[in-house]
mmCIF file with all atom_site columns, C-alpha atoms and ligand atoms in Angstrom:
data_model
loop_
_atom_site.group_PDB
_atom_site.id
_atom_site.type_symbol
_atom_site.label_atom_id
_atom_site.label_alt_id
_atom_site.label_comp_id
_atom_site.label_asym_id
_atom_site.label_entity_id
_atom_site.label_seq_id
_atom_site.pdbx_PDB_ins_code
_atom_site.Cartn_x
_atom_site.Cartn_y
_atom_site.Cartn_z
_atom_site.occupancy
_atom_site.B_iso_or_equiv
_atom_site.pdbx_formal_charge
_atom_site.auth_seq_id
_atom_site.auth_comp_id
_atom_site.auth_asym_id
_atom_site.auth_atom_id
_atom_site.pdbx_PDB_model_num
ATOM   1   C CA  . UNK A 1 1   ? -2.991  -0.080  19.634  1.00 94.00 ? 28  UNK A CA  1
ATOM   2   C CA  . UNK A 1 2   ? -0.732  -1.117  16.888  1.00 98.00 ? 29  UNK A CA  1
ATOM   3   C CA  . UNK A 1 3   ? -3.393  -1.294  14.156  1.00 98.00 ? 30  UNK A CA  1
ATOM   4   C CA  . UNK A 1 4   ? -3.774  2.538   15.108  1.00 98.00 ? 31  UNK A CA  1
ATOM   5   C CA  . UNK A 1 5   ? 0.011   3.137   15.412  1.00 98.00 ? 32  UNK A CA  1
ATOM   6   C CA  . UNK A 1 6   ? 0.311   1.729   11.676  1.00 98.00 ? 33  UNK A CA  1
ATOM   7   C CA  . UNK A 1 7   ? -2.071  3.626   10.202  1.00 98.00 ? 34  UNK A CA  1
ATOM   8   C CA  . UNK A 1 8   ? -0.883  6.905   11.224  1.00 98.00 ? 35  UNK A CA  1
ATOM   9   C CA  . UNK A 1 9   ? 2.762   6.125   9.665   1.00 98.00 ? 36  UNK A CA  1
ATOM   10  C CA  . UNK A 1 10  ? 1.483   4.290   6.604   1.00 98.00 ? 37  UNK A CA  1
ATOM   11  C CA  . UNK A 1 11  ? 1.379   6.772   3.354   1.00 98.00 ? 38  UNK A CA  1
ATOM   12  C CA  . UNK A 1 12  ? -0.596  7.037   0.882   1.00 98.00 ? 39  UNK A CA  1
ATOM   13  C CA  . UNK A 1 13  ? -0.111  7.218   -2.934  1.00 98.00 ? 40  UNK A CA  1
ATOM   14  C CA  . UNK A 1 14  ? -2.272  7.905   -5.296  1.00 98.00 ? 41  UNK A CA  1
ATOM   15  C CA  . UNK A 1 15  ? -2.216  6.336   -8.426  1.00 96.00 ? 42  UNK A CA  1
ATOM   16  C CA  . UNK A 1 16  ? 1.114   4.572   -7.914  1.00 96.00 ? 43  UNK A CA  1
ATOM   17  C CA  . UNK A 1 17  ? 1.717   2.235   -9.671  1.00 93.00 ? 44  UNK A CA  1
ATOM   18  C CA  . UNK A 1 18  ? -1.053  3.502   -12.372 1.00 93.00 ? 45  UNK A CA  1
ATOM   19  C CA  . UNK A 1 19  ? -3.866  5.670   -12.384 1.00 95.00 ? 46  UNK A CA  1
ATOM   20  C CA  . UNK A 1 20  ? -6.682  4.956   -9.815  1.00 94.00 ? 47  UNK A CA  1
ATOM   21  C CA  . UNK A 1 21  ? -4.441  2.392   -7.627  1.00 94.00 ? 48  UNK A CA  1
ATOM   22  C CA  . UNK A 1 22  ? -3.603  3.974   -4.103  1.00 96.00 ? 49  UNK A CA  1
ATOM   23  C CA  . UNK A 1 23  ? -0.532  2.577   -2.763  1.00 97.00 ? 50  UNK A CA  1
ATOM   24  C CA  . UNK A 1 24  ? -0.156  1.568   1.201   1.00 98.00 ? 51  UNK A CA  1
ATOM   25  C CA  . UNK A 1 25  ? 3.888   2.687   1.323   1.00 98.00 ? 52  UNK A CA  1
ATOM   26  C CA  . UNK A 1 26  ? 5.191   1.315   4.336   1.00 98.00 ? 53  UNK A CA  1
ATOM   27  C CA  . UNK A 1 27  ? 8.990   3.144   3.586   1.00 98.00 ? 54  UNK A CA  1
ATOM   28  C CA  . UNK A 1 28  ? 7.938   5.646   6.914   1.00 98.00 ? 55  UNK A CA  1
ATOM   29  C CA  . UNK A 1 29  ? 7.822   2.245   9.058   1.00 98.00 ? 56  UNK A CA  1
ATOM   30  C CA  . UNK A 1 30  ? 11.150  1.664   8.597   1.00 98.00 ? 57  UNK A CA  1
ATOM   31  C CA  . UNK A 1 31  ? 12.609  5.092   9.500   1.00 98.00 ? 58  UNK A CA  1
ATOM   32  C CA  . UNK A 1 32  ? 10.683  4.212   13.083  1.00 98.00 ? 59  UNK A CA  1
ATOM   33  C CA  . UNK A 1 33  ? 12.929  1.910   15.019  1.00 98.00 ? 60  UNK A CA  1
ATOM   34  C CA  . UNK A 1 34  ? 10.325  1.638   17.948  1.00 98.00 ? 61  UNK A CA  1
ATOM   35  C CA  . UNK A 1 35  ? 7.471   0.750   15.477  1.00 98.00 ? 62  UNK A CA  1
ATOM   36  C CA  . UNK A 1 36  ? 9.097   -1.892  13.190  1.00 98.00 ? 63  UNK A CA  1
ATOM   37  C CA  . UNK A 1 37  ? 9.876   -3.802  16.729  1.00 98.00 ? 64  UNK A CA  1
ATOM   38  C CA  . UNK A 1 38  ? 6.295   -3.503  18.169  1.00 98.00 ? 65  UNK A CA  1
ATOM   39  C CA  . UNK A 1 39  ? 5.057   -4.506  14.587  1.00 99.00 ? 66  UNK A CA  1
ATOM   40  C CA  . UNK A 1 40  ? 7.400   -7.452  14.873  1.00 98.00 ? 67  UNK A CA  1
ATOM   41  C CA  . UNK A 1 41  ? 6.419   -8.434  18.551  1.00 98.00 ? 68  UNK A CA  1
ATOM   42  C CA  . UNK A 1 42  ? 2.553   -8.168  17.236  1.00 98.00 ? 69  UNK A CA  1
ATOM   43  C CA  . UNK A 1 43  ? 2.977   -10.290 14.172  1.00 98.00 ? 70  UNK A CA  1
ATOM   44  C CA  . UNK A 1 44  ? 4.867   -12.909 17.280  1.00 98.00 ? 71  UNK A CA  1
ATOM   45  C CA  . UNK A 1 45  ? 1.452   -12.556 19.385  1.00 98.00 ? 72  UNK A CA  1
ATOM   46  C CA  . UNK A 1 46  ? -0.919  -13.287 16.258  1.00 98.00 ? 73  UNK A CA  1
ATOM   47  C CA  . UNK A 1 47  ? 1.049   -15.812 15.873  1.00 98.00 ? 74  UNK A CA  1
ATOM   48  C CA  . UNK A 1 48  ? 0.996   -17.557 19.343  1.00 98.00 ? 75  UNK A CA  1
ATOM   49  C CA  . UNK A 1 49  ? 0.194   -21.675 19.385  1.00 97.00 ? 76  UNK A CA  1
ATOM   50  C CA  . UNK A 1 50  ? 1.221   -22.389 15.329  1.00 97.00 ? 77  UNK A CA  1
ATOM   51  C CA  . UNK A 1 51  ? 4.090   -24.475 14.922  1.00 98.00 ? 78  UNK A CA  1
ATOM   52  C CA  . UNK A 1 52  ? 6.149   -22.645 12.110  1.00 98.00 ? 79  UNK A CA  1
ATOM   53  C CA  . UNK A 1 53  ? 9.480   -23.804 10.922  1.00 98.00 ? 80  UNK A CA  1
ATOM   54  C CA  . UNK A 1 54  ? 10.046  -21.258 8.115   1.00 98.00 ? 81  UNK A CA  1
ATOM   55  C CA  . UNK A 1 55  ? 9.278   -18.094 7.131   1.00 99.00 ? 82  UNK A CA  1
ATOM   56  C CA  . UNK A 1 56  ? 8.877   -17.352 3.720   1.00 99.00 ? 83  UNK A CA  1
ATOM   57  C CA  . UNK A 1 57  ? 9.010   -13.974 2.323   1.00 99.00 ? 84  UNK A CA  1
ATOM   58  C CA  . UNK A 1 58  ? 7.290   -12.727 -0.703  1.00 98.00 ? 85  UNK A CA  1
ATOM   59  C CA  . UNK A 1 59  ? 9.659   -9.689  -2.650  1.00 98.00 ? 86  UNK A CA  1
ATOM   60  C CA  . UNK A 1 60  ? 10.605  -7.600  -2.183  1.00 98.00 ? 87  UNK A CA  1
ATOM   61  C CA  . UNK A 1 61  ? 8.401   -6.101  0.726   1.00 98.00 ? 88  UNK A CA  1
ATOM   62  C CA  . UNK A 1 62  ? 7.747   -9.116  2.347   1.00 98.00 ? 89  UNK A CA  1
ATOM   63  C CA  . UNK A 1 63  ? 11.600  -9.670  3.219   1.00 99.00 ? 90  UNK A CA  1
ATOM   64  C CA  . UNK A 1 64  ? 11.616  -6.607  5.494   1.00 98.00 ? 91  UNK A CA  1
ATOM   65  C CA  . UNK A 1 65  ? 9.291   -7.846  8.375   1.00 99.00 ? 92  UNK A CA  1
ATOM   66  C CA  . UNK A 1 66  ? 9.656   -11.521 7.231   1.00 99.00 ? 93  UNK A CA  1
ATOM   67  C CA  . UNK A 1 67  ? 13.143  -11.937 8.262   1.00 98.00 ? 94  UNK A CA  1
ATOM   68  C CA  . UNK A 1 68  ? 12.563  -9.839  11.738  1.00 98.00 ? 95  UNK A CA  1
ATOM   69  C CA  . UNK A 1 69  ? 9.924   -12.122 12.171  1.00 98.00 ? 96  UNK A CA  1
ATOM   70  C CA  . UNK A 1 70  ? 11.838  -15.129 11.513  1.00 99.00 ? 97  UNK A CA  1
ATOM   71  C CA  . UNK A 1 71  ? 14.496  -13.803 13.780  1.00 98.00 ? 98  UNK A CA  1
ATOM   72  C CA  . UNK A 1 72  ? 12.337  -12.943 16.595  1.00 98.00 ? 99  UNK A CA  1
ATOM   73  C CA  . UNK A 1 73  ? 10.666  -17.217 15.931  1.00 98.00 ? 100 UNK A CA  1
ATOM   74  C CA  . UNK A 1 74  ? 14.527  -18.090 15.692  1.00 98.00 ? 101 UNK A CA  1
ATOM   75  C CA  . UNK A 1 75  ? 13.319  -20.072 12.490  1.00 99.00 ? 102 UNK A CA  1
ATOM   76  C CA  . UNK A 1 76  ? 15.202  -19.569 9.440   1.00 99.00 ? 103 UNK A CA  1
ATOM   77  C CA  . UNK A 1 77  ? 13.586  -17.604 6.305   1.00 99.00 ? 104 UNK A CA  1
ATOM   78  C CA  . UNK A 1 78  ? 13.694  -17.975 2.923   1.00 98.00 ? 105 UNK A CA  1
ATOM   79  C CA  . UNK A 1 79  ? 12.818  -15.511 0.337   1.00 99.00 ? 106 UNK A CA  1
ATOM   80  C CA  . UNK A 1 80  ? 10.314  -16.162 -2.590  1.00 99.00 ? 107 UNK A CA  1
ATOM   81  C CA  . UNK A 1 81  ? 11.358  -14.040 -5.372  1.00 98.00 ? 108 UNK A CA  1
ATOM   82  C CA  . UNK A 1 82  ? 10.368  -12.497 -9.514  1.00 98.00 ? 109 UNK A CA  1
ATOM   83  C CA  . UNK A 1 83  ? 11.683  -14.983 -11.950 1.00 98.00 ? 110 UNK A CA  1
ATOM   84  C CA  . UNK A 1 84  ? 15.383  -14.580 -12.741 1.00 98.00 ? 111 UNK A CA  1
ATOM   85  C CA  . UNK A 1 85  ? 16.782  -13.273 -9.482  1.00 98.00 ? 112 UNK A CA  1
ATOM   86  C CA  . UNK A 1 86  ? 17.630  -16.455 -7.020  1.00 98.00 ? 113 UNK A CA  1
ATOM   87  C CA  . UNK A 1 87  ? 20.827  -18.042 -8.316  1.00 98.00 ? 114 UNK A CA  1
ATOM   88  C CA  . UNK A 1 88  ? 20.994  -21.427 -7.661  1.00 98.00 ? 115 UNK A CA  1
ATOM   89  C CA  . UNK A 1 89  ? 18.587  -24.351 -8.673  1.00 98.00 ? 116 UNK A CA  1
ATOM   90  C CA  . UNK A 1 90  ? 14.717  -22.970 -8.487  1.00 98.00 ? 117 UNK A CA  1
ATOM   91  C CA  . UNK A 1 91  ? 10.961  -24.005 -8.601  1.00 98.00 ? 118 UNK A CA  1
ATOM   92  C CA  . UNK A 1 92  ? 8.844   -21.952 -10.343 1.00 98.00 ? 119 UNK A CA  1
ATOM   93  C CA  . UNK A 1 93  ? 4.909   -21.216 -10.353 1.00 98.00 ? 120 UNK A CA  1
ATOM   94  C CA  . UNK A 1 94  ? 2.848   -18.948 -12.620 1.00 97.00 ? 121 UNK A CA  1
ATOM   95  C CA  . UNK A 1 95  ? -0.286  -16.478 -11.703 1.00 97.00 ? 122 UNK A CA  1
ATOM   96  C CA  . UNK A 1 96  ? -2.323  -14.357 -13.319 1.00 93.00 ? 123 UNK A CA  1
ATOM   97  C CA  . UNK A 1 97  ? -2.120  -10.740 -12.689 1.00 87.00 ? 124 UNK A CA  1
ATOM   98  C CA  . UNK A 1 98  ? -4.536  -7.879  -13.422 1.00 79.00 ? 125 UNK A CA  1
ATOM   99  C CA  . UNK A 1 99  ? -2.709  -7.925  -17.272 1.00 79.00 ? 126 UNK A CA  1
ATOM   100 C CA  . UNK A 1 100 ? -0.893  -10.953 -18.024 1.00 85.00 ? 127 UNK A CA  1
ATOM   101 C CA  . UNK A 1 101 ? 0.152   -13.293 -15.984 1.00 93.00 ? 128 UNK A CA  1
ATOM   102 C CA  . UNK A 1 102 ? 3.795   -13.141 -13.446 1.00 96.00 ? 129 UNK A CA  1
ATOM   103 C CA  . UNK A 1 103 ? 6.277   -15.960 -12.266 1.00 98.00 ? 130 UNK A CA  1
ATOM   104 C CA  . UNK A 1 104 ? 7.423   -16.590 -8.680  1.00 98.00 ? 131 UNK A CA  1
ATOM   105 C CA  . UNK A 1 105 ? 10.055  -18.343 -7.684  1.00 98.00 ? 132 UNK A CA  1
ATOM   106 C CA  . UNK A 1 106 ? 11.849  -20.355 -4.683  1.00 98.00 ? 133 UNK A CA  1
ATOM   107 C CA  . UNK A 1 107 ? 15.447  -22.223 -4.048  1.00 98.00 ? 134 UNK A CA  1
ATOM   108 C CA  . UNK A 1 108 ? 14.187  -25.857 -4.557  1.00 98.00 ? 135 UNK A CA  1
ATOM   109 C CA  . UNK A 1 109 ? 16.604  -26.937 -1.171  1.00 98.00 ? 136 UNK A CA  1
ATOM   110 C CA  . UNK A 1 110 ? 15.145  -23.455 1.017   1.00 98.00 ? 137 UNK A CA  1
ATOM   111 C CA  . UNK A 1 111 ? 12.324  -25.740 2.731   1.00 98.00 ? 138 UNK A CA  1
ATOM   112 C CA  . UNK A 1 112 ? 12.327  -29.513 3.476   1.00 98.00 ? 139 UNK A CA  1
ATOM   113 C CA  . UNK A 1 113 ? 9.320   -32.233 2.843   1.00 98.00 ? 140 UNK A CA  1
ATOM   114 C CA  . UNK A 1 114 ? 7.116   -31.662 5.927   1.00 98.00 ? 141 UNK A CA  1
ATOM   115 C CA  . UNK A 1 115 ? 8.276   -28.142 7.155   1.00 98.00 ? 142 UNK A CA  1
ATOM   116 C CA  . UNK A 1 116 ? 5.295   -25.751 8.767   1.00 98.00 ? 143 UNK A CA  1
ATOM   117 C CA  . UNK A 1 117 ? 5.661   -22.549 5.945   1.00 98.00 ? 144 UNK A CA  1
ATOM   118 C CA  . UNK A 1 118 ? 4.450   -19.483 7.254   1.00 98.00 ? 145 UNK A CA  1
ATOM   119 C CA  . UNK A 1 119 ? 4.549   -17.205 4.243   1.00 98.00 ? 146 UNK A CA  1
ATOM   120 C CA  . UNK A 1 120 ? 4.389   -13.344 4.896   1.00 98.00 ? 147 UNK A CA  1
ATOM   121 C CA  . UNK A 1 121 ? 4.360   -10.387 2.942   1.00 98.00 ? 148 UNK A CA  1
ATOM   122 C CA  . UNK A 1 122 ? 3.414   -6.935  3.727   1.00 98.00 ? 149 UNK A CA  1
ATOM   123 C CA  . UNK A 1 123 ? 0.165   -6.746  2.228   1.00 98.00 ? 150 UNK A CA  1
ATOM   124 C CA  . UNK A 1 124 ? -2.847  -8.671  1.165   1.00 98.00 ? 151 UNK A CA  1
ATOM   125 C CA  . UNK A 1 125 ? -4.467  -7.504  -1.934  1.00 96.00 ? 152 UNK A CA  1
ATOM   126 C CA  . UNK A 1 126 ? -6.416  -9.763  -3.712  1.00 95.00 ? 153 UNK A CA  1
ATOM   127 C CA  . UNK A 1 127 ? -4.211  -12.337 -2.661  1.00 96.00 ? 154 UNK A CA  1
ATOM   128 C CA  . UNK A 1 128 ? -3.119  -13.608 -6.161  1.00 96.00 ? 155 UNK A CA  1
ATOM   129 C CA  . UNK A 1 129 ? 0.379   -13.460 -4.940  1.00 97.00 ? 156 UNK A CA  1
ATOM   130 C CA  . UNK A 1 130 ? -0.147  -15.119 -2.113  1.00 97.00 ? 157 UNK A CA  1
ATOM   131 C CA  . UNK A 1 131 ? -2.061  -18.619 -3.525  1.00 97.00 ? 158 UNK A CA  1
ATOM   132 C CA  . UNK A 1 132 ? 0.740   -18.397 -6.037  1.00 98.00 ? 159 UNK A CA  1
ATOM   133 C CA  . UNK A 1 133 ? 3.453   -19.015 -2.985  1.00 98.00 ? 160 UNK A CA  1
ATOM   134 C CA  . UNK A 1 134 ? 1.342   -21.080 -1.120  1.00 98.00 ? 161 UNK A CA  1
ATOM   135 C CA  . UNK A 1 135 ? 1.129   -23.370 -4.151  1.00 97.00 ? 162 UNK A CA  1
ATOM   136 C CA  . UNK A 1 136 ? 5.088   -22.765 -4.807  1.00 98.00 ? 163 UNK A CA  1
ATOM   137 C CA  . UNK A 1 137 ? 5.655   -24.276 -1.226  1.00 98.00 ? 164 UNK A CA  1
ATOM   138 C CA  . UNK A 1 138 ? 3.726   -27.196 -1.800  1.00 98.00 ? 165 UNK A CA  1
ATOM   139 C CA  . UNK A 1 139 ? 5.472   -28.046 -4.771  1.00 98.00 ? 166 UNK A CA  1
ATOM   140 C CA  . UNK A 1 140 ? 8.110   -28.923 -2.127  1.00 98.00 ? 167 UNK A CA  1
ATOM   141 C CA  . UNK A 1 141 ? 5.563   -31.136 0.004   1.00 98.00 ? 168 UNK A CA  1
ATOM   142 C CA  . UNK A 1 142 ? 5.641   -28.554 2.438   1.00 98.00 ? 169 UNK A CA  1
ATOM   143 C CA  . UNK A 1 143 ? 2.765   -27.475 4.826   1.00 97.00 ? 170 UNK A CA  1
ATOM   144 C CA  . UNK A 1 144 ? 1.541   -23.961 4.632   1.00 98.00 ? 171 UNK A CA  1
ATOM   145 C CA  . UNK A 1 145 ? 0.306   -23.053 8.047   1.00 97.00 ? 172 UNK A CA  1
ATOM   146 C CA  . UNK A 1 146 ? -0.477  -19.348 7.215   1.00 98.00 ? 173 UNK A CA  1
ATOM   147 C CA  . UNK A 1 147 ? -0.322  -16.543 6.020   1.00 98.00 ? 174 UNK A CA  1
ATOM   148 C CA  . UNK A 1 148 ? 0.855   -12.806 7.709   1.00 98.00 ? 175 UNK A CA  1
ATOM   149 C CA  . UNK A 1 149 ? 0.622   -9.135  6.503   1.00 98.00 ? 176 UNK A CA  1
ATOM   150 C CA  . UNK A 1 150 ? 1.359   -5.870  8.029   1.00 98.00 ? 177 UNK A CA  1
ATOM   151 C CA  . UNK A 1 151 ? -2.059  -4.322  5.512   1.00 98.00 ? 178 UNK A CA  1
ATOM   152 C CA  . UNK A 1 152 ? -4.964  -6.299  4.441   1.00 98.00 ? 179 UNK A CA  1
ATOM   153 C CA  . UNK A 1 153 ? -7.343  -4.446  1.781   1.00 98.00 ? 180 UNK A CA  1
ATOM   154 C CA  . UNK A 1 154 ? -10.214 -5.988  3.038   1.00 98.00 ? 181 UNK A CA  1
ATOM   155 C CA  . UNK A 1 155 ? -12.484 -4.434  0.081   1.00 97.00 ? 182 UNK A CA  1
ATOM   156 C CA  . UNK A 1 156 ? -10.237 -6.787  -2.436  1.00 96.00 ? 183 UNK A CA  1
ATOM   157 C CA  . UNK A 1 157 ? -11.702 -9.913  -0.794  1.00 96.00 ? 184 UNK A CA  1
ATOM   158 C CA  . UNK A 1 158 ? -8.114  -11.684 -0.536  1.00 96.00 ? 185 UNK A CA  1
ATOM   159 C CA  . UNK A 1 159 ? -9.099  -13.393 2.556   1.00 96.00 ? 186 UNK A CA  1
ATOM   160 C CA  . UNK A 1 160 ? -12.097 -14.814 0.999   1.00 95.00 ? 187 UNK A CA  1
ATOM   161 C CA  . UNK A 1 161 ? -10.146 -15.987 -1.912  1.00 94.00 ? 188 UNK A CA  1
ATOM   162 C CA  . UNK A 1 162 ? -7.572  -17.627 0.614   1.00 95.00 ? 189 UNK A CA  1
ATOM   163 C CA  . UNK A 1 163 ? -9.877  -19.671 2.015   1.00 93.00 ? 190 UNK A CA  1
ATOM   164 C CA  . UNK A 1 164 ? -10.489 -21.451 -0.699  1.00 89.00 ? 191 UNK A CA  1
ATOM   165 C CA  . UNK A 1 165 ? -6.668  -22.552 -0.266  1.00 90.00 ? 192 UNK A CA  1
ATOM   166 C CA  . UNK A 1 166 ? -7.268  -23.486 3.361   1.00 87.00 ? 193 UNK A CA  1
ATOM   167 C CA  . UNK A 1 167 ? -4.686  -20.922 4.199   1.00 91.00 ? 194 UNK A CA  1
ATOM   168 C CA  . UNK A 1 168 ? -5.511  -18.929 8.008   1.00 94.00 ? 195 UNK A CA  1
ATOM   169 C CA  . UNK A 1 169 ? -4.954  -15.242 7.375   1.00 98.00 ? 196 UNK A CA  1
ATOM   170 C CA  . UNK A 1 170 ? -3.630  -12.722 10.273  1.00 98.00 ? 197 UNK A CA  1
ATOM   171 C CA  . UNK A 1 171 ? -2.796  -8.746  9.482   1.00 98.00 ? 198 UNK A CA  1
ATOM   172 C CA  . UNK A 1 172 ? -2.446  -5.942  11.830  1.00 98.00 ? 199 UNK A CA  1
ATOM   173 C CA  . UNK A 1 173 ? -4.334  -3.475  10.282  1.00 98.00 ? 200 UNK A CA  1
ATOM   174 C CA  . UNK A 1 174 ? -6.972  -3.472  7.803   1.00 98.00 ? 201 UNK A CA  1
ATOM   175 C CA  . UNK A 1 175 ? -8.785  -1.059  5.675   1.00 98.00 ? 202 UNK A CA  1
HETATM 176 P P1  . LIG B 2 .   ? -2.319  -9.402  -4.487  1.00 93.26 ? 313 LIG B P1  1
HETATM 177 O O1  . LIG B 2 .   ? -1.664  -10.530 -5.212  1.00 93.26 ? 313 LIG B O1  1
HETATM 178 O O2  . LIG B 2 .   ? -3.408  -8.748  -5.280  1.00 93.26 ? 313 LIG B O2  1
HETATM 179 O O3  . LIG B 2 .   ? -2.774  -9.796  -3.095  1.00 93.26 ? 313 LIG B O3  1
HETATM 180 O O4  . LIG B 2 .   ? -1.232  -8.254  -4.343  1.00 93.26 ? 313 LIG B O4  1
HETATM 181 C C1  . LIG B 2 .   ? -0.329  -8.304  -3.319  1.00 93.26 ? 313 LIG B C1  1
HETATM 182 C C2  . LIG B 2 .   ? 1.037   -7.802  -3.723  1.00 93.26 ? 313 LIG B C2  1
HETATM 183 O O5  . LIG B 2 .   ? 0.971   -6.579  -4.446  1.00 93.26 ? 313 LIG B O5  1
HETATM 184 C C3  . LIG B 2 .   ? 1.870   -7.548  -2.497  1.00 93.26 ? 313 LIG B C3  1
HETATM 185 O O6  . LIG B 2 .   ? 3.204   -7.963  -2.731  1.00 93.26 ? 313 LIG B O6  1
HETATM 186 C C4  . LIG B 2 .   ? 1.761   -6.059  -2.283  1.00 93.26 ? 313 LIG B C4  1
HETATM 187 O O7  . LIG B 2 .   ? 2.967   -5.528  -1.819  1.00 93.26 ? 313 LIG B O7  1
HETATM 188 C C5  . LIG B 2 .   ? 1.396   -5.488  -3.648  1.00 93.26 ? 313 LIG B C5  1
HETATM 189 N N1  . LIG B 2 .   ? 0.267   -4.537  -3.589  1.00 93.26 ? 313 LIG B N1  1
HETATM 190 C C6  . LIG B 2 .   ? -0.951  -4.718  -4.152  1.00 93.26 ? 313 LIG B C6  1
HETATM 191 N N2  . LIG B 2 .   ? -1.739  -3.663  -3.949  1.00 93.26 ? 313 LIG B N2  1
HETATM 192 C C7  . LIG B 2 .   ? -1.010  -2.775  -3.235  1.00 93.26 ? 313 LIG B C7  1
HETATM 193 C C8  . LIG B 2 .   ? -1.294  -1.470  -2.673  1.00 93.26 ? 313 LIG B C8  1
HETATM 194 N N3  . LIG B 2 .   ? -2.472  -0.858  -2.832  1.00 93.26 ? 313 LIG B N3  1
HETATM 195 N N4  . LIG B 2 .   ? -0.310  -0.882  -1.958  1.00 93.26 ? 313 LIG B N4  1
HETATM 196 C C9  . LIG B 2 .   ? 0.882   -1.481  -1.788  1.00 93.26 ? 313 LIG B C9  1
HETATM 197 N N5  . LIG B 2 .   ? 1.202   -2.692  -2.282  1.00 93.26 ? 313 LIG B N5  1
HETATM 198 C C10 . LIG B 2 .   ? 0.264   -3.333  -3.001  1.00 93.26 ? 313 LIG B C10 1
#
């Protein structure tokens, strides 16, 4: 099962990036050829019957499985990305983080009015992040059709707090 498979390669870190945080490191993933393309397939088959037209990747995690998976839909993907990184004309959107608050941002020509956005990242927290580039997105009168992660922290509630976005949440392996 790949929700088994995951878990055993996954590492843990303890108090990374500060004290009492344990951080899912998915770095042994990508050492395992095998695994990143099952993962990929299985993010394909959760996916099965939504009509996506872009994948959008959150950094800098989310661009590793977010462009296989955009390969493997033949869709193109776009990365969102940390104020002051994409070059060319962007759109911006704040959110609040646990001190402070953070600004993500996206090409203003990466998606089209009307395009079906699946956003993905590798894992779903309290999904602050996530609302932020669902709302990013819409700014371009897109349509967010979902949402995809590898890890969902299912004691941070993120889910809950996505659906009061309307947004459908899939991961392969929860804790
Ligand atoms: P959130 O906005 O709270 O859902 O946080 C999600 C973002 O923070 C994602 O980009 C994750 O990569 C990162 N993140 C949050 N908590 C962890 C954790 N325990 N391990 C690894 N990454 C994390």
């Amino acid at each position: 099962m790949i929700e088994t498979k995951i878990k055993q390669v996954v590492r843990d870190v303890a108090d990374f990036p500060k004290p009492g945080i344990v951080f899912k490191d998915i770095t042994p993933i990508l050492k395992n050829p095998e695994l990143c393309a099952e993962i990929t397939a299985a993010l394909v088959i959760q996916l099965q019957g939504i009509q996506i037209d872009v994948v959008a990747g959150i950094e800098s995690r989310g661009f590793l499985f977010g462009m296989l998976l955009a390969q493997a839909l033949k869709v193109p993907f776009v990365p969102i990305r940390k104020a002051g990184k994409l070059p060319a004309k962007t759109i911006q959107q704040a959110y609040d983080i646990e001190y402070g608050s953070a600004v993500i941002e996206l090409h203003e020509d990466a998606i089209s009015q009307g395009q079906k956005v699946l956003i993905h990242d590798d894992l779903l927290a309290t999904g602050g992040t996530v609302a932020a580039a669902s709302q990013l997105v819409e700014k371009l009168q897109a349509e967010v059709v979902g949402c995809s992660f590898i890890i969902e922290l299912e004691f941070l509630a993120g889910r809950e707090r996505l659906k009061g976005y309307n947004l459908e949440t899939f991961a392969l392996a929860s804790y």
